Amino acid sequence: MYAYILRRLVLIVPTLFGIMIINFLVVQAAPGGPVEQMIARIKGAAVEATARVSGAGQADTGARFRQGEAAARSDITTKYRGARGLDPELIKEIERQFGFDKPAHVRFIQMMHNYLVFDFGDSFYRDQSVISLIIDKMPVSISLGLWTTFLVYLISIPLGISKAVRDGSRFDVWTSTVVVLGNAIPGFLFAILLIVLFAGGSYFDWFPLRGLVSENWAELSWPARIGDYFWHITLPVLSMVIGGFAGLTMLTKNSFLEEINKQYVITARSKGLTERRVLYGHVFRNAMLIVIAGFPGAFIGALFTGSLLTEIIFSLDGMGLLGFEAAVNRDYPVMFGSLYVFTLLGLLLNLASDLTYHVVDPRITFEAQES
């Protein structure tokens, strides 16, 4: 087992390197890089992707973006304001500012060297380091990802088991209708519906629309802080859970149905074991393996990709919104820094998923792989 873990940890290095170099080459080939973005801004022809977010300790994202951008170009825009064309020396200065005066391979090697010690540099357009931006935005995304994944598994596994045990019954039929609706309707539509119903849209005004916590959160007592946090996170998490539990429910049901029909279950029942003992003592461990295998993907999806529209709709300043703005504005340090962190975390979670196999079923020891 230890040899397997060591080998997987070693394989993370070339895997991470390969992902980074592929994305680096794709981004380099894409038009509209930071140099072109800055030239367009100097000419007044660029469109920014920013968002206004309110909450305790959260400033206006759009204002910070514009302040950082102004600091980055203050020494060149004043001199050339109103000019019809751009001097070649100005373009060279912009390239030097963004590090594009060096060949692509040199920039990539230097970037990976810095990333090995988690030095991600500074944002091109924000007056902050990339690591501080990630730390600032991570609590929002972690909150959405953890609570969504936890509730999805908490709902889907018991529901899937119940559907498998009662396959073909009325309960199975009407719950399948709910599952189909949850799978067919995108999560962001549920988010809009929840806003209309419960956040001051057309009916009730029970929940807030902006931020992870209230502006006076730091002044509240700890019980009030916890309550305020859950008050803000309820609708965003609920919208993601509604759109995410359907697939896992059906996966759980099908896994249990496949195991229930196997010979060892018939043998266990013939020996006089209770249905509960058969279901949870024998079927559960085997059926849950494939469900557990999907945990890292479900968590990563909820944490970094599935929360993008939710963050925009509920004005939550998290990693999804940060990555979207970085991609639109070609903020390469933020793009590659967040990609590096996300990829490393995903690879480690995949390893954790394999180890969970052994926890669920100790018979799985990976000895074949080690040999």
Short mmCIF file of C-alpha atoms in Angstrom, two decimals:
data_model
loop_
_atom_site.label_atom_id
_atom_site.label_comp_id
_atom_site.label_asym_id
_atom_site.label_seq_id
_atom_site.Cartn_x
_atom_site.Cartn_y
_atom_site.Cartn_z
CA MET A 1 0.00 0.00 0.00
CA TYR A 2 2.79 2.43 0.90
CA ALA A 3 4.59 1.72 -2.35
CA TYR A 4 1.39 2.48 -4.24
CA ILE A 5 0.92 5.78 -2.40
CA LEU A 6 4.55 6.76 -3.05
CA ARG A 7 4.25 5.93 -6.75
CA ARG A 8 1.05 7.96 -7.07
CA LEU A 9 2.68 10.92 -5.35
CA VAL A 10 5.63 10.73 -7.74
CA LEU A 11 3.29 10.56 -10.75
CA ILE A 12 1.66 13.82 -9.66
CA VAL A 13 4.76 15.73 -10.80
CA PRO A 14 4.75 14.77 -14.52
CA THR A 15 0.94 14.88 -14.63
CA LEU A 16 0.86 18.39 -13.21
CA PHE A 17 3.67 19.47 -15.53
CA GLY A 18 1.87 18.06 -18.58
CA ILE A 19 -1.39 19.82 -17.71
CA MET A 20 0.38 23.12 -17.18
CA ILE A 21 2.36 22.98 -20.43
CA ILE A 22 -0.71 22.05 -22.50
CA ASN A 23 -2.72 24.92 -21.05
CA PHE A 24 0.24 27.28 -21.44
CA LEU A 25 0.54 26.46 -25.15
CA VAL A 26 -3.21 26.83 -25.71
CA VAL A 27 -3.33 30.19 -23.95
CA GLN A 28 -0.27 31.46 -25.83
CA ALA A 29 -1.94 30.62 -29.14
CA ALA A 30 -5.18 32.39 -28.22
CA PRO A 31 -5.56 35.97 -29.51
CA GLY A 32 -6.12 38.95 -27.25
CA GLY A 33 -3.34 38.46 -24.72
CA PRO A 34 -2.51 40.94 -21.93
CA VAL A 35 -0.42 43.11 -24.24
CA GLU A 36 -3.30 43.43 -26.69
CA GLN A 37 -5.69 43.98 -23.79
CA MET A 38 -3.58 46.84 -22.44
CA ILE A 39 -3.26 48.46 -25.88
CA ALA A 40 -7.03 48.24 -26.26
CA ARG A 41 -7.51 49.87 -22.88
CA ILE A 42 -5.14 52.67 -23.77
CA LYS A 43 -7.21 53.28 -26.89
CA GLY A 44 -10.40 53.03 -24.83
CA ALA A 45 -11.77 50.06 -26.75
CA ALA A 46 -11.73 47.29 -24.13
CA VAL A 47 -14.56 45.71 -22.17
CA GLU A 48 -13.88 44.63 -18.59
CA ALA A 49 -15.37 41.65 -16.78
CA THR A 50 -15.89 42.74 -13.20
CA ALA A 51 -18.46 42.20 -10.49
CA ARG A 52 -19.68 44.21 -7.53
CA VAL A 53 -19.81 42.22 -4.31
CA SER A 54 -20.80 43.39 -0.89
CA GLY A 55 -20.23 41.67 2.45
CA ALA A 56 -18.06 41.81 5.54
CA GLY A 57 -14.49 42.48 4.58
CA GLN A 58 -15.29 42.42 0.85
CA ALA A 59 -14.56 45.52 -1.20
CA ASP A 60 -15.84 46.43 -4.63
CA THR A 61 -14.13 43.97 -7.01
CA GLY A 62 -14.57 46.22 -10.00
CA ALA A 63 -13.03 49.17 -8.15
CA ARG A 64 -10.00 47.13 -7.07
CA PHE A 65 -9.57 45.89 -10.61
CA ARG A 66 -9.60 49.42 -12.01
CA GLN A 67 -7.22 50.69 -9.30
CA GLY A 68 -4.72 47.91 -10.01
CA GLU A 69 -5.00 48.49 -13.74
CA ALA A 70 -4.44 52.23 -13.27
CA ALA A 71 -1.29 51.55 -11.25
CA ALA A 72 0.01 49.19 -13.94
CA ARG A 73 -0.36 51.66 -16.78
CA SER A 74 -0.04 55.03 -15.06
CA ASP A 75 3.43 55.62 -16.48
CA ILE A 76 2.37 55.10 -20.11
CA THR A 77 -1.24 56.24 -20.55
CA THR A 78 -0.62 59.84 -19.46
CA LYS A 79 2.17 60.37 -21.95
CA TYR A 80 0.28 58.90 -24.94
CA ARG A 81 -3.31 59.92 -24.15
CA GLY A 82 -5.06 61.10 -27.29
CA ALA A 83 -2.44 59.74 -29.67
CA ARG A 84 -3.81 58.15 -32.83
CA GLY A 85 -1.10 55.49 -33.02
CA LEU A 86 1.15 53.78 -30.52
CA ASP A 87 4.89 54.27 -30.55
CA PRO A 88 6.86 51.01 -30.95
CA GLU A 89 8.80 51.92 -27.82
CA LEU A 90 5.54 52.07 -25.90
CA ILE A 91 4.61 48.58 -27.10
CA LYS A 92 8.02 47.29 -26.03
CA GLU A 93 7.51 48.89 -22.63
CA ILE A 94 4.12 47.16 -22.27
CA GLU A 95 5.68 43.83 -23.27
CA ARG A 96 8.42 44.32 -20.69
CA GLN A 97 5.84 45.19 -18.04
CA PHE A 98 4.00 41.92 -18.59
CA GLY A 99 7.14 39.83 -19.10
CA PHE A 100 6.49 39.22 -22.79
CA ASP A 101 9.92 40.51 -23.76
CA LYS A 102 11.20 36.95 -23.11
CA PRO A 103 10.63 33.84 -25.29
CA ALA A 104 7.68 31.61 -24.39
CA HIS A 105 9.81 28.67 -23.22
CA VAL A 106 11.82 30.92 -20.90
CA ARG A 107 8.62 32.31 -19.39
CA PHE A 108 7.22 28.82 -18.86
CA ILE A 109 10.37 27.50 -17.19
CA GLN A 110 10.55 30.55 -14.94
CA MET A 111 6.85 30.22 -14.09
CA MET A 112 7.12 26.53 -13.14
CA HIS A 113 10.25 27.22 -11.09
CA ASN A 114 8.34 29.81 -9.07
CA TYR A 115 5.28 27.59 -8.76
CA LEU A 116 7.35 24.84 -7.13
CA VAL A 117 7.67 27.12 -4.09
CA PHE A 118 4.09 28.42 -4.51
CA ASP A 119 5.23 31.81 -5.73
CA PHE A 120 2.49 32.78 -8.19
CA GLY A 121 3.51 36.41 -8.66
CA ASP A 122 1.14 39.37 -8.81
CA SER A 123 -2.03 39.94 -10.77
CA PHE A 124 -1.60 42.02 -13.93
CA TYR A 125 -4.55 44.24 -13.18
CA ARG A 126 -5.20 43.99 -9.44
CA ASP A 127 -2.95 45.44 -6.80
CA GLN A 128 -2.63 42.06 -5.08
CA SER A 129 -0.54 38.94 -5.24
CA VAL A 130 -2.14 35.86 -6.78
CA ILE A 131 -1.81 33.84 -3.59
CA SER A 132 -3.60 36.54 -1.57
CA LEU A 133 -6.38 36.64 -4.16
CA ILE A 134 -6.80 32.85 -3.97
CA ILE A 135 -6.85 32.96 -0.16
CA ASP A 136 -9.42 35.79 -0.21
CA LYS A 137 -11.76 34.00 -2.63
CA MET A 138 -11.28 30.41 -1.43
CA PRO A 139 -13.63 30.56 1.61
CA VAL A 140 -16.61 31.27 -0.66
CA SER A 141 -15.84 28.41 -3.06
CA ILE A 142 -14.93 25.98 -0.28
CA SER A 143 -18.19 26.78 1.49
CA LEU A 144 -20.21 26.15 -1.65
CA GLY A 145 -18.26 23.03 -2.61
CA LEU A 146 -18.19 21.34 0.79
CA TRP A 147 -21.79 21.97 1.73
CA THR A 148 -23.06 21.09 -1.73
CA THR A 149 -21.09 17.83 -1.92
CA PHE A 150 -22.01 16.88 1.64
CA LEU A 151 -25.74 17.48 1.12
CA VAL A 152 -25.77 15.83 -2.31
CA TYR A 153 -24.25 12.64 -0.87
CA LEU A 154 -26.42 12.86 2.23
CA ILE A 155 -29.56 12.96 0.09
CA SER A 156 -28.54 10.81 -2.87
CA ILE A 157 -27.18 7.72 -1.11
CA PRO A 158 -30.21 7.00 1.14
CA LEU A 159 -32.58 7.93 -1.69
CA GLY A 160 -30.75 5.71 -4.19
CA ILE A 161 -30.75 2.77 -1.76
CA SER A 162 -34.47 3.24 -1.08
CA LYS A 163 -35.22 3.32 -4.81
CA ALA A 164 -33.20 0.14 -5.37
CA VAL A 165 -34.92 -1.74 -2.54
CA ARG A 166 -38.36 -0.57 -3.75
CA ASP A 167 -37.62 -0.84 -7.44
CA GLY A 168 -40.81 -0.55 -9.49
CA SER A 169 -42.96 0.66 -6.58
CA ARG A 170 -44.95 3.90 -6.46
CA PHE A 171 -42.20 5.46 -4.34
CA ASP A 172 -39.65 4.63 -7.05
CA VAL A 173 -41.87 6.12 -9.76
CA TRP A 174 -42.60 9.49 -8.15
CA THR A 175 -39.05 9.94 -6.85
CA SER A 176 -37.82 9.20 -10.38
CA THR A 177 -39.96 12.11 -11.58
CA VAL A 178 -38.22 14.40 -9.09
CA VAL A 179 -34.83 13.05 -10.15
CA VAL A 180 -35.59 13.62 -13.85
CA LEU A 181 -36.65 17.22 -13.17
CA GLY A 182 -33.53 17.84 -11.09
CA ASN A 183 -31.37 16.42 -13.87
CA ALA A 184 -33.14 18.29 -16.67
CA ILE A 185 -33.28 21.79 -15.19
CA PRO A 186 -29.92 23.63 -14.83
CA GLY A 187 -28.90 24.72 -11.36
CA PHE A 188 -28.79 28.40 -12.27
CA LEU A 189 -32.50 28.29 -13.17
CA PHE A 190 -33.23 26.91 -9.72
CA ALA A 191 -31.11 29.75 -8.32
CA ILE A 192 -33.23 32.34 -10.15
CA LEU A 193 -36.42 30.61 -8.98
CA LEU A 194 -35.23 30.67 -5.37
CA ILE A 195 -34.45 34.38 -5.64
CA VAL A 196 -37.91 35.08 -7.04
CA LEU A 197 -39.58 33.05 -4.29
CA PHE A 198 -37.47 33.73 -1.19
CA ALA A 199 -35.04 36.63 -1.76
CA GLY A 200 -37.27 39.60 -2.42
CA GLY A 201 -38.21 38.72 -5.98
CA SER A 202 -42.01 38.51 -6.15
CA TYR A 203 -43.05 36.72 -2.98
CA PHE A 204 -40.95 36.51 0.20
CA ASP A 205 -37.89 38.44 1.34
CA TRP A 206 -36.42 35.92 3.73
CA PHE A 207 -32.81 35.55 2.50
CA PRO A 208 -30.07 38.01 1.43
CA LEU A 209 -28.79 38.31 -2.11
CA ARG A 210 -25.20 39.46 -1.66
CA GLY A 211 -22.10 38.22 0.07
CA LEU A 212 -21.17 35.22 2.20
CA VAL A 213 -21.81 37.14 5.43
CA SER A 214 -23.36 40.45 6.45
CA GLU A 215 -21.42 43.70 6.57
CA ASN A 216 -21.57 43.80 10.39
CA TRP A 217 -20.50 40.16 10.72
CA ALA A 218 -17.35 41.03 12.71
CA GLU A 219 -19.45 42.82 15.32
CA LEU A 220 -21.75 39.86 15.96
CA SER A 221 -21.40 37.21 18.67
CA TRP A 222 -20.20 33.77 17.57
CA PRO A 223 -23.67 32.15 17.62
CA ALA A 224 -24.99 35.09 15.61
CA ARG A 225 -22.05 34.79 13.17
CA ILE A 226 -22.81 31.12 12.55
CA GLY A 227 -26.48 31.88 12.01
CA ASP A 228 -25.65 34.76 9.67
CA TYR A 229 -23.30 32.55 7.65
CA PHE A 230 -25.94 29.84 7.15
CA TRP A 231 -28.54 32.52 6.39
CA HIS A 232 -26.41 33.74 3.46
CA ILE A 233 -25.32 30.32 2.19
CA THR A 234 -28.73 28.62 2.22
CA LEU A 235 -30.06 29.63 -1.21
CA PRO A 236 -26.78 29.25 -3.17
CA VAL A 237 -26.15 25.77 -1.75
CA LEU A 238 -29.77 24.72 -2.18
CA SER A 239 -29.72 25.71 -5.86
CA MET A 240 -26.57 23.64 -6.45
CA VAL A 241 -27.88 20.63 -4.49
CA ILE A 242 -31.15 20.55 -6.45
CA GLY A 243 -29.23 20.51 -9.72
CA GLY A 244 -26.62 17.99 -8.56
CA PHE A 245 -28.28 15.18 -6.62
CA ALA A 246 -30.05 13.51 -9.56
CA GLY A 247 -27.07 11.81 -11.21
CA LEU A 248 -25.65 10.46 -7.95
CA THR A 249 -29.06 9.13 -6.90
CA MET A 250 -29.43 7.09 -10.07
CA LEU A 251 -25.82 5.90 -9.86
CA THR A 252 -26.43 4.67 -6.32
CA LYS A 253 -29.68 2.95 -7.28
CA ASN A 254 -28.16 1.16 -10.29
CA SER A 255 -25.10 0.08 -8.29
CA PHE A 256 -27.29 -1.47 -5.58
CA LEU A 257 -29.58 -3.14 -8.10
CA GLU A 258 -26.60 -4.74 -9.81
CA GLU A 259 -25.24 -6.08 -6.53
CA ILE A 260 -28.65 -7.22 -5.21
CA ASN A 261 -29.10 -9.52 -8.19
CA LYS A 262 -25.75 -11.28 -7.72
CA GLN A 263 -25.36 -14.84 -6.45
CA TYR A 264 -23.70 -14.00 -3.12
CA VAL A 265 -26.80 -12.01 -2.07
CA ILE A 266 -29.07 -14.97 -2.84
CA THR A 267 -26.73 -17.19 -0.82
CA ALA A 268 -26.74 -14.78 2.13
CA ARG A 269 -30.52 -14.67 2.14
CA SER A 270 -30.75 -18.46 1.96
CA LYS A 271 -28.62 -18.68 5.11
CA GLY A 272 -31.30 -16.78 7.01
CA LEU A 273 -29.64 -13.37 7.26
CA THR A 274 -32.00 -10.44 7.75
CA GLU A 275 -32.60 -8.11 4.81
CA ARG A 276 -30.92 -5.27 6.70
CA ARG A 277 -27.84 -7.44 7.37
CA VAL A 278 -27.69 -8.46 3.69
CA LEU A 279 -28.15 -4.93 2.45
CA TYR A 280 -25.73 -3.09 4.74
CA GLY A 281 -23.37 -5.91 5.69
CA HIS A 282 -22.68 -7.25 2.21
CA VAL A 283 -24.24 -5.22 -0.60
CA PHE A 284 -23.37 -1.77 0.74
CA ARG A 285 -19.58 -2.08 0.60
CA ASN A 286 -19.54 -3.44 -2.93
CA ALA A 287 -22.15 -1.06 -4.31
CA MET A 288 -20.59 2.04 -2.75
CA LEU A 289 -17.23 1.60 -4.46
CA ILE A 290 -18.31 3.24 -7.71
CA VAL A 291 -20.12 5.99 -5.78
CA ILE A 292 -17.01 6.79 -3.78
CA ALA A 293 -14.94 6.86 -6.95
CA GLY A 294 -16.96 9.85 -8.15
CA PHE A 295 -16.41 11.91 -4.98
CA PRO A 296 -13.30 13.83 -6.11
CA GLY A 297 -14.91 14.79 -9.40
CA ALA A 298 -18.11 15.86 -7.65
CA PHE A 299 -16.23 17.96 -5.13
CA ILE A 300 -13.95 19.59 -7.69
CA GLY A 301 -16.91 20.26 -9.97
CA ALA A 302 -18.90 21.90 -7.19
CA LEU A 303 -15.89 23.77 -5.88
CA PHE A 304 -14.43 25.29 -9.04
CA THR A 305 -16.78 25.00 -12.00
CA GLY A 306 -20.33 24.39 -10.88
CA SER A 307 -20.27 27.45 -8.62
CA LEU A 308 -19.47 30.01 -11.34
CA LEU A 309 -23.03 30.93 -12.30
CA THR A 310 -24.15 30.57 -8.69
CA GLU A 311 -21.50 33.06 -7.57
CA ILE A 312 -22.56 35.52 -10.27
CA ILE A 313 -26.29 35.19 -9.52
CA PHE A 314 -25.89 35.53 -5.76
CA SER A 315 -23.01 38.08 -5.96
CA LEU A 316 -20.55 35.80 -4.19
CA ASP A 317 -16.93 36.79 -4.78
CA GLY A 318 -15.35 33.33 -5.05
CA MET A 319 -12.90 31.37 -7.16
CA GLY A 320 -15.35 30.76 -9.99
CA LEU A 321 -15.89 34.48 -10.54
CA LEU A 322 -12.17 35.18 -10.12
CA GLY A 323 -11.25 32.61 -12.76
CA PHE A 324 -13.88 33.92 -15.16
CA GLU A 325 -12.63 37.50 -14.84
CA ALA A 326 -9.02 36.36 -15.19
CA ALA A 327 -9.83 34.47 -18.40
CA VAL A 328 -11.76 37.35 -19.95
CA ASN A 329 -9.13 39.93 -19.02
CA ARG A 330 -6.18 37.62 -19.80
CA ASP A 331 -4.78 37.95 -16.30
CA TYR A 332 -2.24 35.16 -16.84
CA PRO A 333 -0.76 34.99 -13.32
CA VAL A 334 -4.24 34.48 -11.83
CA MET A 335 -5.21 32.01 -14.57
CA PHE A 336 -2.17 29.78 -14.25
CA GLY A 337 -1.82 30.18 -10.48
CA SER A 338 -5.40 29.06 -9.84
CA LEU A 339 -5.04 26.27 -12.44
CA TYR A 340 -1.94 24.99 -10.66
CA VAL A 341 -3.66 24.99 -7.27
CA PHE A 342 -6.85 23.37 -8.61
CA THR A 343 -4.98 20.68 -10.53
CA LEU A 344 -2.74 19.80 -7.59
CA LEU A 345 -5.75 19.61 -5.29
CA GLY A 346 -7.64 17.42 -7.78
CA LEU A 347 -4.75 14.97 -8.12
CA LEU A 348 -4.42 14.68 -4.35
CA LEU A 349 -8.17 14.10 -4.04
CA ASN A 350 -7.97 11.33 -6.62
CA LEU A 351 -5.34 9.63 -4.49
CA ALA A 352 -7.55 10.09 -1.43
CA SER A 353 -10.39 8.47 -3.37
CA ASP A 354 -8.27 5.37 -4.05
CA LEU A 355 -7.37 5.13 -0.38
CA THR A 356 -11.06 5.39 0.51
CA TYR A 357 -11.61 2.21 -1.54
CA HIS A 358 -9.45 0.40 1.01
CA VAL A 359 -11.35 1.94 3.93
CA VAL A 360 -14.72 0.85 2.51
CA ASP A 361 -13.47 -2.60 1.49
CA PRO A 362 -10.22 -3.69 3.23
CA ARG A 363 -9.88 -6.52 0.69
CA ILE A 364 -8.70 -3.90 -1.82
CA THR A 365 -5.00 -3.42 -1.07
CA PHE A 366 -3.55 -2.43 -4.50
CA GLU A 367 -1.04 -5.29 -4.14
CA ALA A 368 -1.41 -6.11 -7.84
CA GLN A 369 -0.38 -2.58 -8.75
CA GLU A 370 2.54 -2.67 -6.35
CA SER A 371 3.89 -5.89 -7.87
#
